[in-house]
C-alpha atoms as an extended CHARMM CRD file, in Angstrom:
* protein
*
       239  EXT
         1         1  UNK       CA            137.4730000000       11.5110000000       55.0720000000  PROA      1               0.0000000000
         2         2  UNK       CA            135.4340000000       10.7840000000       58.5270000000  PROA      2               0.0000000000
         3         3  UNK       CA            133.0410000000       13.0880000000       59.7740000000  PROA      3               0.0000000000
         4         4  UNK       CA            133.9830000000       12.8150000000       62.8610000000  PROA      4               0.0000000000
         5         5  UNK       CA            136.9130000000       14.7900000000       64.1290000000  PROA      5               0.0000000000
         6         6  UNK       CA            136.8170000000       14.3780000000       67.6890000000  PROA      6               0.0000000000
         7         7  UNK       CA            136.1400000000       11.4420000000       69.1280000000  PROA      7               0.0000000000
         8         8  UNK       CA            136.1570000000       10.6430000000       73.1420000000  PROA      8               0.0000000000
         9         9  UNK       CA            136.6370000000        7.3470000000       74.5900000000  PROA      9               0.0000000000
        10        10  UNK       CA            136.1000000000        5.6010000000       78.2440000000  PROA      10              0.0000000000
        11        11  UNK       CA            136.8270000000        8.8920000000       79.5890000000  PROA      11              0.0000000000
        12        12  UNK       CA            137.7950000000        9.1380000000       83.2000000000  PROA      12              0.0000000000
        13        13  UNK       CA            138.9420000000       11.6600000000       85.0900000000  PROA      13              0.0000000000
        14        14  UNK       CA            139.3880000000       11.5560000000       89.0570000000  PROA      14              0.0000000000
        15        15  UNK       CA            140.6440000000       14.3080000000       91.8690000000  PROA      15              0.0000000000
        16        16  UNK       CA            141.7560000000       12.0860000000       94.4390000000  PROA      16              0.0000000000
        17        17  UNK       CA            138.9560000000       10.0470000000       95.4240000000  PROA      17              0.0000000000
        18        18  UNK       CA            136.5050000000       11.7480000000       93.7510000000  PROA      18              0.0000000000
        19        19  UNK       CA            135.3170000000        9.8750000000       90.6620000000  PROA      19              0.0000000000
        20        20  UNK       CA            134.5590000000       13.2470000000       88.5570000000  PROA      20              0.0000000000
        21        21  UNK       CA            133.7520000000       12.1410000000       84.8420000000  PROA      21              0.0000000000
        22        22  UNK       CA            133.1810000000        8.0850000000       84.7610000000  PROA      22              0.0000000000
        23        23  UNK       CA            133.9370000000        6.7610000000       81.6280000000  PROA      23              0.0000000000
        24        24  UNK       CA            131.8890000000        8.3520000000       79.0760000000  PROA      24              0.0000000000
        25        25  UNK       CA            132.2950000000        8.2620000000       75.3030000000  PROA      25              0.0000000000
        26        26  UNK       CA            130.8660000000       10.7300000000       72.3370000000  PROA      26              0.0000000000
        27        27  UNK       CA            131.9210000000       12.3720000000       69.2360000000  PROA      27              0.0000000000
        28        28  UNK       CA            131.6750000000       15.6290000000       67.4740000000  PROA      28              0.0000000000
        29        29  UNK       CA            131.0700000000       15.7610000000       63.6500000000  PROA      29              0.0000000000
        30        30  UNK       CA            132.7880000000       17.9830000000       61.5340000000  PROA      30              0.0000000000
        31        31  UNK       CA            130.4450000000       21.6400000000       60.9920000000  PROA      31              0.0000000000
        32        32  UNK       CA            128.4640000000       20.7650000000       64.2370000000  PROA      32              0.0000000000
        33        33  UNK       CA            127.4840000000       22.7390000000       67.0220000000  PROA      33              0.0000000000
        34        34  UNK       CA            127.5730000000       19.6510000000       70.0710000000  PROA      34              0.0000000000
        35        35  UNK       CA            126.4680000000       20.4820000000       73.6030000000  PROA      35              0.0000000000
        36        36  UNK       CA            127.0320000000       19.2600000000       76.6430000000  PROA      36              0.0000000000
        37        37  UNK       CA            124.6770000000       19.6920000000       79.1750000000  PROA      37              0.0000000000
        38        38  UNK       CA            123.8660000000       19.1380000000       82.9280000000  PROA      38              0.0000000000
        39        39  UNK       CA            123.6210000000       20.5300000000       86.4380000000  PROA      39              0.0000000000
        40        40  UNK       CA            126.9690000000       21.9140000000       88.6740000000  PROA      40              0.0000000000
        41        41  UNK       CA            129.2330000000       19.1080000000       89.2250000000  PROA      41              0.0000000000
        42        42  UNK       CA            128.2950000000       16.6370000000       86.2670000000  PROA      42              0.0000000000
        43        43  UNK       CA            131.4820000000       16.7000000000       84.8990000000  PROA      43              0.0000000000
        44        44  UNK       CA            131.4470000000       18.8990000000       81.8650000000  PROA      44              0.0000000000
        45        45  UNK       CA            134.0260000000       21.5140000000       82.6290000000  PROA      45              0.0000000000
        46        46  UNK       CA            135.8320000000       18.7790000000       83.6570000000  PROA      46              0.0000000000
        47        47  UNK       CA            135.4150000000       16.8060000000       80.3840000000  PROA      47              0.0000000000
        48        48  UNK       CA            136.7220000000       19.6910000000       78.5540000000  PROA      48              0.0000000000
        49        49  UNK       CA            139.5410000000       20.1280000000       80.5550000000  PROA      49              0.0000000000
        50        50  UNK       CA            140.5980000000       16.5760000000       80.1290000000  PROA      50              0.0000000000
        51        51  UNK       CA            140.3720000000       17.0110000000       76.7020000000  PROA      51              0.0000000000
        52        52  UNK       CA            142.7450000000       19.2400000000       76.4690000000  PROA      52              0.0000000000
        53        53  UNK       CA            145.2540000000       17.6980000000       78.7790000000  PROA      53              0.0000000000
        54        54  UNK       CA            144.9380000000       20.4110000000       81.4660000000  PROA      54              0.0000000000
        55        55  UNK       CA            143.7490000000       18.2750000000       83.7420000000  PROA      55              0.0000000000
        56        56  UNK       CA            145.1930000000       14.5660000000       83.6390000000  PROA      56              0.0000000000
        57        57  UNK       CA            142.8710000000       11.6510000000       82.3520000000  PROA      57              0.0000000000
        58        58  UNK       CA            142.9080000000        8.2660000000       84.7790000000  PROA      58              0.0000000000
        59        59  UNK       CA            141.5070000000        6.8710000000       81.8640000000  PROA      59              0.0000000000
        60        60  UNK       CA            140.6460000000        6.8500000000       78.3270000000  PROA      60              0.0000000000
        61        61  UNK       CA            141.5960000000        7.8270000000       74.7690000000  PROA      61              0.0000000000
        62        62  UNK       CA            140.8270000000       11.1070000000       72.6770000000  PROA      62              0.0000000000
        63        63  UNK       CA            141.5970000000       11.5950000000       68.7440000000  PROA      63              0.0000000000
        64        64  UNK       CA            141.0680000000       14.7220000000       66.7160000000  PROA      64              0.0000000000
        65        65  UNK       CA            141.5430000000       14.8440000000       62.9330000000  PROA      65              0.0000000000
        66        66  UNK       CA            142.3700000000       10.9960000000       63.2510000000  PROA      66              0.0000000000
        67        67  UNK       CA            145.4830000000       12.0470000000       65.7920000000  PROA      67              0.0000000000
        68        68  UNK       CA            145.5240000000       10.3580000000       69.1560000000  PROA      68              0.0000000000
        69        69  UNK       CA            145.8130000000       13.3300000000       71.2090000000  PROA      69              0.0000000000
        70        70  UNK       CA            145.1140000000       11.4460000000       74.5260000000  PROA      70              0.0000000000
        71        71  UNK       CA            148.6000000000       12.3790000000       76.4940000000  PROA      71              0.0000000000
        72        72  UNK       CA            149.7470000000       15.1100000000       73.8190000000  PROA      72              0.0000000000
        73        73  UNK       CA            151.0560000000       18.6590000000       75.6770000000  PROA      73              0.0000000000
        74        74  UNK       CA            148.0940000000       21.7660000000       75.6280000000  PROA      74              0.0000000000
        75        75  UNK       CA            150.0750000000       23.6760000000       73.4320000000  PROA      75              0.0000000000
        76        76  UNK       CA            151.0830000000       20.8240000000       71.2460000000  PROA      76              0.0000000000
        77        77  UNK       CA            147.0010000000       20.3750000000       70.9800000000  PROA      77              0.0000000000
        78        78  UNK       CA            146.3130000000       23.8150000000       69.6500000000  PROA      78              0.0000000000
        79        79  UNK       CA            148.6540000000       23.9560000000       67.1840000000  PROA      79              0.0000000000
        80        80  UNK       CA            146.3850000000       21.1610000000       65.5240000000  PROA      80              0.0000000000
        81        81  UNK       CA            143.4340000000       22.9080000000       65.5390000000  PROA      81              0.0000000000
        82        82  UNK       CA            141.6070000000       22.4500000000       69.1010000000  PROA      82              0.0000000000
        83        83  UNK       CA            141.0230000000       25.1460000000       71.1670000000  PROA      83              0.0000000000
        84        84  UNK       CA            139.2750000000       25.4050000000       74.6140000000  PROA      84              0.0000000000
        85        85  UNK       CA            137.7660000000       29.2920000000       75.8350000000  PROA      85              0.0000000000
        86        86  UNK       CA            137.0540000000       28.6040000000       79.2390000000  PROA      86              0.0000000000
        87        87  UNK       CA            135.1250000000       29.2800000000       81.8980000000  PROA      87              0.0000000000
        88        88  UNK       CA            135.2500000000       32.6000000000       83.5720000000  PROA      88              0.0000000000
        89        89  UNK       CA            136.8810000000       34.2370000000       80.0940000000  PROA      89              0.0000000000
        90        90  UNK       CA            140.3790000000       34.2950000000       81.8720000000  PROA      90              0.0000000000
        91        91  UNK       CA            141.7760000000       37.3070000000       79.3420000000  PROA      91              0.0000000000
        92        92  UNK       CA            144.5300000000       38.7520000000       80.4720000000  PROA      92              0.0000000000
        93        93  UNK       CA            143.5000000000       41.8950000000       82.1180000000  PROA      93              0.0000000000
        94        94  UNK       CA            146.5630000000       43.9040000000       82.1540000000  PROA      94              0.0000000000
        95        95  UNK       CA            146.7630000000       43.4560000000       78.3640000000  PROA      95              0.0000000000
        96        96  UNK       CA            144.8510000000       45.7180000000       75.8370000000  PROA      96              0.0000000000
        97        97  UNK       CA            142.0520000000       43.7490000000       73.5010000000  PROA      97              0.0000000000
        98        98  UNK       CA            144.6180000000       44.0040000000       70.6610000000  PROA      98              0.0000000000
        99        99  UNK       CA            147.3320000000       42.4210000000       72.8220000000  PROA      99              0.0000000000
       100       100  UNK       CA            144.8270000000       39.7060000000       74.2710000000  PROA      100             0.0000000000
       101       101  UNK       CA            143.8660000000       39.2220000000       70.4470000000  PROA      101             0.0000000000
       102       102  UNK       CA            147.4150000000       38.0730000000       69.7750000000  PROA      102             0.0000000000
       103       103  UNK       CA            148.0860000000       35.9680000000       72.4420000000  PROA      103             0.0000000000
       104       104  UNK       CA            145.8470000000       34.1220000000       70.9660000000  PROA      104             0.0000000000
       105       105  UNK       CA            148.1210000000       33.3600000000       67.8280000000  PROA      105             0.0000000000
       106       106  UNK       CA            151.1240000000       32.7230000000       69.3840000000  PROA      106             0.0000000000
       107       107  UNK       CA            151.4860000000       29.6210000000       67.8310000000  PROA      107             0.0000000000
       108       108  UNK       CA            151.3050000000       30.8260000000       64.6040000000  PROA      108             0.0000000000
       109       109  UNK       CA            153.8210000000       31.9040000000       62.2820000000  PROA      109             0.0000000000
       110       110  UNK       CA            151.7990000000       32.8620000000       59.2530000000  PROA      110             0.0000000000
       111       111  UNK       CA            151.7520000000       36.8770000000       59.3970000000  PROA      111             0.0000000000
       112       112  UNK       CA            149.4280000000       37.5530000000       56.8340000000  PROA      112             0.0000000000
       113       113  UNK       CA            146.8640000000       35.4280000000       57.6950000000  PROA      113             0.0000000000
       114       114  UNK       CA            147.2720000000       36.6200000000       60.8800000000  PROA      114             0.0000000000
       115       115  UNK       CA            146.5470000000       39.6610000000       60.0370000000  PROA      115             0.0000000000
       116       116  UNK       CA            142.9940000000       38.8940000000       57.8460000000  PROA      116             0.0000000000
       117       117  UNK       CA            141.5520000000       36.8200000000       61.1060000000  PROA      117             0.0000000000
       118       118  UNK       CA            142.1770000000       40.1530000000       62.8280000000  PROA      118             0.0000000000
       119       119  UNK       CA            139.8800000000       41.5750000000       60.4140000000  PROA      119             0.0000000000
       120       120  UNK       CA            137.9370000000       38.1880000000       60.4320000000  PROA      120             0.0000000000
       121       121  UNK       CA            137.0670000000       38.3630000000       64.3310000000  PROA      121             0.0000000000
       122       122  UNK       CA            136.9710000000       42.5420000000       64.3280000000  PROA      122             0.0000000000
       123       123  UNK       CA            134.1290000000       41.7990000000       62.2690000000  PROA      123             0.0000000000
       124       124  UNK       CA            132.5690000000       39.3610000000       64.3130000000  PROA      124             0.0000000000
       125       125  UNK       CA            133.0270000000       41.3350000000       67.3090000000  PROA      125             0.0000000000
       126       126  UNK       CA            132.4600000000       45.0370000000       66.1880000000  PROA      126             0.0000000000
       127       127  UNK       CA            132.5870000000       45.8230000000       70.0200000000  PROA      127             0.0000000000
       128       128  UNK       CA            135.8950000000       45.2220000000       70.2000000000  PROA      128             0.0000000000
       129       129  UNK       CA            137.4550000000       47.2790000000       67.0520000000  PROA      129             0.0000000000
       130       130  UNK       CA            136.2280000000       50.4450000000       69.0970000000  PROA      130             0.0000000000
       131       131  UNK       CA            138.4300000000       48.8180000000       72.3840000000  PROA      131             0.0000000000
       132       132  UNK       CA            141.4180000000       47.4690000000       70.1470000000  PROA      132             0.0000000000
       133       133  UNK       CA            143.6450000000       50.1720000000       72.2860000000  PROA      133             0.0000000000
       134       134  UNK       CA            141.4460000000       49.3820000000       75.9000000000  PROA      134             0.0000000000
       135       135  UNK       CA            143.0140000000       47.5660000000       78.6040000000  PROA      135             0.0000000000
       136       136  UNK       CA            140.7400000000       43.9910000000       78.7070000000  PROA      136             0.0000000000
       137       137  UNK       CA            140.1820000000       44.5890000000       82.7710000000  PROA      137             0.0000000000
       138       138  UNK       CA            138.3260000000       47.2420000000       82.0270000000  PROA      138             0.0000000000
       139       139  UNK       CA            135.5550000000       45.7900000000       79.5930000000  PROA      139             0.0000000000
       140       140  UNK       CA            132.3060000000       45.1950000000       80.7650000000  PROA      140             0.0000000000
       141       141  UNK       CA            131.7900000000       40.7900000000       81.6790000000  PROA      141             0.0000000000
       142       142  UNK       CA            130.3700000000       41.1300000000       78.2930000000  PROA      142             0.0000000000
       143       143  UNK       CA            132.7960000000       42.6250000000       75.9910000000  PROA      143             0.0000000000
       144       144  UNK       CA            135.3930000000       40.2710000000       78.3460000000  PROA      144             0.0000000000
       145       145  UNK       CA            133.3830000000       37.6460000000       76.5890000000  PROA      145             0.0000000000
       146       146  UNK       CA            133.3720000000       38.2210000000       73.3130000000  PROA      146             0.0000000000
       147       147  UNK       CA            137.1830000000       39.2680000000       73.9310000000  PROA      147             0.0000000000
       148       148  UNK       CA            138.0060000000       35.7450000000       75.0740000000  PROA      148             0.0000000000
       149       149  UNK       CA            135.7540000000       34.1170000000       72.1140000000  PROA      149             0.0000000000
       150       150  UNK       CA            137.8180000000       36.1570000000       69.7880000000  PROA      150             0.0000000000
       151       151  UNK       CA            140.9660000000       35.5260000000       71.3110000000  PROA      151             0.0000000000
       152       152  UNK       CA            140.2190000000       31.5910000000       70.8570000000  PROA      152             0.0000000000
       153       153  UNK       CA            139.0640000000       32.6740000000       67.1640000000  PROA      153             0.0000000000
       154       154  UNK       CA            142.6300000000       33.6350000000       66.7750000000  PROA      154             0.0000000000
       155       155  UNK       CA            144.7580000000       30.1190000000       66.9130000000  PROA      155             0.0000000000
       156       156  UNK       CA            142.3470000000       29.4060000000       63.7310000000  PROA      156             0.0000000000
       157       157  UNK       CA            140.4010000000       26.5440000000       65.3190000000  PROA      157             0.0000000000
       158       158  UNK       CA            138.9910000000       23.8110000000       63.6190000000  PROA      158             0.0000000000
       159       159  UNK       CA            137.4560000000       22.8060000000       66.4300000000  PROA      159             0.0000000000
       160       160  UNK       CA            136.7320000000       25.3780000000       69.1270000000  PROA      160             0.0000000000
       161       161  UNK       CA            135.2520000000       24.1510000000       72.5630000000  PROA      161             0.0000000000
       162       162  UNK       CA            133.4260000000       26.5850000000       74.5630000000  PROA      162             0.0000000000
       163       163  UNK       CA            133.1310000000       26.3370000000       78.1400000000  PROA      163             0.0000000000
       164       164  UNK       CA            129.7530000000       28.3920000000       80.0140000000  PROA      164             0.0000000000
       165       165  UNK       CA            130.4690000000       31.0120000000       77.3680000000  PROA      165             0.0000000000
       166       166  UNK       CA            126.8250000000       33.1360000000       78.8050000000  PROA      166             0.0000000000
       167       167  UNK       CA            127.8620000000       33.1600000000       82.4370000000  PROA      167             0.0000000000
       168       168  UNK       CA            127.2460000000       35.7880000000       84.3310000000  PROA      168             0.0000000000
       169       169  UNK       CA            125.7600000000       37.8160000000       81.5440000000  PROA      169             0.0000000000
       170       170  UNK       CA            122.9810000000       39.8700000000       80.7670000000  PROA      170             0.0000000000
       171       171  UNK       CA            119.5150000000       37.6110000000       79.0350000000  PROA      171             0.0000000000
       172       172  UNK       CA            120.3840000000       40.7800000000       75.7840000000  PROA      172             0.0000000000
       173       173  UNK       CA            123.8820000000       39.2060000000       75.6900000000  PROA      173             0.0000000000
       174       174  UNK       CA            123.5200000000       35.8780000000       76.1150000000  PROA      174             0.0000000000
       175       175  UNK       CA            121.2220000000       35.9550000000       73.0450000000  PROA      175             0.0000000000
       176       176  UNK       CA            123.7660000000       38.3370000000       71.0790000000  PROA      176             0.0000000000
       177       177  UNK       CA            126.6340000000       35.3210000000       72.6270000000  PROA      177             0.0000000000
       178       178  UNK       CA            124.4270000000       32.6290000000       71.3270000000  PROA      178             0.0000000000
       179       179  UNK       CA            123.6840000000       34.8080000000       68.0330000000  PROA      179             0.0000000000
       180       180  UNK       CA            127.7540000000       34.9240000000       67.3630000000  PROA      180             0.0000000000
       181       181  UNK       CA            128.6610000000       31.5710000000       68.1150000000  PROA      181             0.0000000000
       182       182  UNK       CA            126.1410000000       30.1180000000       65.0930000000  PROA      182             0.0000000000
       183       183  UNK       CA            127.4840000000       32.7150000000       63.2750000000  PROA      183             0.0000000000
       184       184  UNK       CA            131.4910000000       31.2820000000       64.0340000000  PROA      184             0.0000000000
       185       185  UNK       CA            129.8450000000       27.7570000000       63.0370000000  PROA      185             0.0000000000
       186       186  UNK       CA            128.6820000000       29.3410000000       59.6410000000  PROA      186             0.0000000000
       187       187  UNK       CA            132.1290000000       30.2780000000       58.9100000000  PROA      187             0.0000000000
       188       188  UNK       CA            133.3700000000       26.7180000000       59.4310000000  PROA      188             0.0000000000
       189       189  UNK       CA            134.5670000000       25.9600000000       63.0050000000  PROA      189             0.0000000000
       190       190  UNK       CA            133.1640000000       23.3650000000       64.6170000000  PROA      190             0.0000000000
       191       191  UNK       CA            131.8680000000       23.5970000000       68.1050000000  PROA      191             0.0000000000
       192       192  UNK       CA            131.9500000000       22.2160000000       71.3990000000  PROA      192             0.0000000000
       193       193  UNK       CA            129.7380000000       23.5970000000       73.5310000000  PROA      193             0.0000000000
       194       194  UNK       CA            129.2610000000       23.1900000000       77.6150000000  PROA      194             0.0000000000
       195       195  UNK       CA            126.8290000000       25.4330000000       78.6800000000  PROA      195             0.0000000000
       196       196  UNK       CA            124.1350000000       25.4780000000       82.0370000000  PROA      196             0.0000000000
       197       197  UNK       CA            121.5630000000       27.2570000000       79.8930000000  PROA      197             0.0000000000
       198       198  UNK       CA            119.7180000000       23.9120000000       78.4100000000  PROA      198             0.0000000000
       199       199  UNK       CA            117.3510000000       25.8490000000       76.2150000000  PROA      199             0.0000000000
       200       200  UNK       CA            119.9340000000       28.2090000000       74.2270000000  PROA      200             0.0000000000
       201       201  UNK       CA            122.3170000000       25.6510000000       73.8300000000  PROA      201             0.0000000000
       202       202  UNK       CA            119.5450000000       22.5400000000       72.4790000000  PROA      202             0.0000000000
       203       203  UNK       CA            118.0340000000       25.9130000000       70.5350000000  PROA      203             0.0000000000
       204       204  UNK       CA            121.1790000000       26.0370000000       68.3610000000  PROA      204             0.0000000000
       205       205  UNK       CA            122.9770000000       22.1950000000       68.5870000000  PROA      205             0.0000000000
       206       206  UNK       CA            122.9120000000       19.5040000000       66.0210000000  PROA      206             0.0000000000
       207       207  UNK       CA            123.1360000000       16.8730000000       69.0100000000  PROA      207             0.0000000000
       208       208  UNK       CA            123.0910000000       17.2560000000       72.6650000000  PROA      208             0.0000000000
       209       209  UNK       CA            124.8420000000       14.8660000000       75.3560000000  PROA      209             0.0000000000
       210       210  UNK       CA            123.3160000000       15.0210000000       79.1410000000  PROA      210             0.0000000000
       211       211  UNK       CA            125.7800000000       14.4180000000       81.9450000000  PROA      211             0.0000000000
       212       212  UNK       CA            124.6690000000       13.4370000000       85.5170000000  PROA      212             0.0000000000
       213       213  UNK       CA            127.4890000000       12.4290000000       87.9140000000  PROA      213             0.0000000000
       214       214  UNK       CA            129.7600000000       11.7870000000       85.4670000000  PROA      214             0.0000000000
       215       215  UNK       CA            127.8870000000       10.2170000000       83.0400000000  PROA      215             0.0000000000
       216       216  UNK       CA            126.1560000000       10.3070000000       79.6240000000  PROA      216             0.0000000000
       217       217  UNK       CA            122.4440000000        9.4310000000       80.4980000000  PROA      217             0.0000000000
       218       218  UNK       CA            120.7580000000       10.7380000000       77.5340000000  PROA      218             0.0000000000
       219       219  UNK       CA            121.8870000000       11.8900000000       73.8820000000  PROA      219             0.0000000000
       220       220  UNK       CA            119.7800000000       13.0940000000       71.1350000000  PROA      220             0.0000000000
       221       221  UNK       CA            119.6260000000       15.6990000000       68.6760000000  PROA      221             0.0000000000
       222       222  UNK       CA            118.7950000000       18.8770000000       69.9610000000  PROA      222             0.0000000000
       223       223  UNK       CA            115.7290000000       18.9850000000       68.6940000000  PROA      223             0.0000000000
       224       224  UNK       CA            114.2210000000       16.3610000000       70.0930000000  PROA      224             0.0000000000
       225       225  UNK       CA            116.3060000000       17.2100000000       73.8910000000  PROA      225             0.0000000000
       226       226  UNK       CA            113.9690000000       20.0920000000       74.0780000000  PROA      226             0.0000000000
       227       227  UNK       CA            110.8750000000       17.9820000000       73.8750000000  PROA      227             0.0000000000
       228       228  UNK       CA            112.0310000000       15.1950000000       76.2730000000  PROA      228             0.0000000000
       229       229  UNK       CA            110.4810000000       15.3230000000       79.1940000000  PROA      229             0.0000000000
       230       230  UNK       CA            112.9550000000       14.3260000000       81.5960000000  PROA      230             0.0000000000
       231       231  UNK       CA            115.1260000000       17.1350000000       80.2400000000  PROA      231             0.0000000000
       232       232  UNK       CA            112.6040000000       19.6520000000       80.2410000000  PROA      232             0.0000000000
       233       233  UNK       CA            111.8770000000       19.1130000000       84.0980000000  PROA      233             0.0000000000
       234       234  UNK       CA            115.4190000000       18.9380000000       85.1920000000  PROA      234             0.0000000000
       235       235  UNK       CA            117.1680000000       21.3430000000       83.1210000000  PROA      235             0.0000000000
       236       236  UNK       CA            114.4500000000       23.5680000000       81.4640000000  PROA      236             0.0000000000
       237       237  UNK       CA            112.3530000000       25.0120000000       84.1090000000  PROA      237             0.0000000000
       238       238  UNK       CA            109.5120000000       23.0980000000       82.5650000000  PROA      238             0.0000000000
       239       239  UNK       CA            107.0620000000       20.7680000000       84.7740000000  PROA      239             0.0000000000
């Protein structure tokens, strides 16, 4: 069996006229925590997105688990094992946490394993066992957070791709955020990760891509991201 299990290739991906993500190419090993970094408008969201057939690929081919997925429905992707929690949490805010919980299952018919990644994620997210009743509009951005990490927990990912999961939130949560999602990794999920904090994301990743304008310019292990230079002055705050 390949380590790999998802592999991106020539990706394009245009609105209009606007050349967004220009051809780029990577892969994600199997237990890894990959990142994906780079400034506003580099492409990452957009990468994700494309991924997951949300938004439509001008060009390219993706394959998880040795499946071409390239032009395979959202849904139809999920029920495989790839999941996407993106930006800006979207939960469903008229919902209670337990309710936003099981939309994330929806695809799944197996009860009583069902029920244990309840227990699984409750765990994970202790936060949220003491909300299970609250309505998910009325959680702090933080517990929203966690509440659409867990909700993505839920489909059973083997792959789950995060998308700025520390937006917006507090420097105590974005550690605790960063904290849970090596934890998630630990437990055997393999992650995706686009994030605009450099630092905490090369902290935790086994290999780092940089985007600029659409394209890879630089990929390393994380490790050795944080000491470059380059990526130190542009994306680390460091001259």
């Amino acid at each position: 069996m390949t380590d790999v299990v998802l592999s991106v290739e020539d990706l394009n991906v245009h609105y209009g006229s606007i050349h967004a993500v220009k051809g780029i190419s990577f892969q994600v090993k199997r237990g890894e925590i990959v990142t994906l970094i780079g400034s506003n408008g580099a492409g990452k969201s957009s990468t994700l997105n494309a991924i997951m057939n949300i938004v439509p690929k001008s060009k390219g081919k993706v394959v998880f688990n040795g499946i071409d997925i390239t032009n395979l429905p959202t849904n139809e992707i999920v029920k495989l094992g790839l999941t996407l929690v993106p930006e800006g949490r979207k939960i469903f805010p008229n919902l209670t946490v337990y309710e936003n919980l099981m939309m994330g299952c929806y695809a799944r018919k197996d009860k009583n394993k069902i029920r244990e990644d309840l227990d699984w994620v409750l765990n994970l997210f202790p936060r949220l066992k003491e909300r299970l009743k609250q309505l998910g509009g009325t959680l702090s951005g933080g517990e929203q957070q966690m509440l659409a990490l867990a909700r993505g927990l839920m489909s059973r990912p083997k792959v789950l791709m995060m998308d700025e999961p520390s937006l917006g939130l507090a420097p105590l949560l974005v550690a605790e955020v960063f904290q849970v999602i090596q934890q998630i990794r630990n437990e055997g999920v393999t992650i995706l990760l686009v994030e605009q904090n450099a630092f905490a994301a090369l902290k935790i990743c086994d290999y780092g891509y940089v985007l600029e304008t659409g394209r890879i310019t630089l990929q390393d292990k994380g490790e050795n991201l944080i000491k470059n230079e380059d990526v130190a002055k542009a994306y680390l705050g460091i001259s």
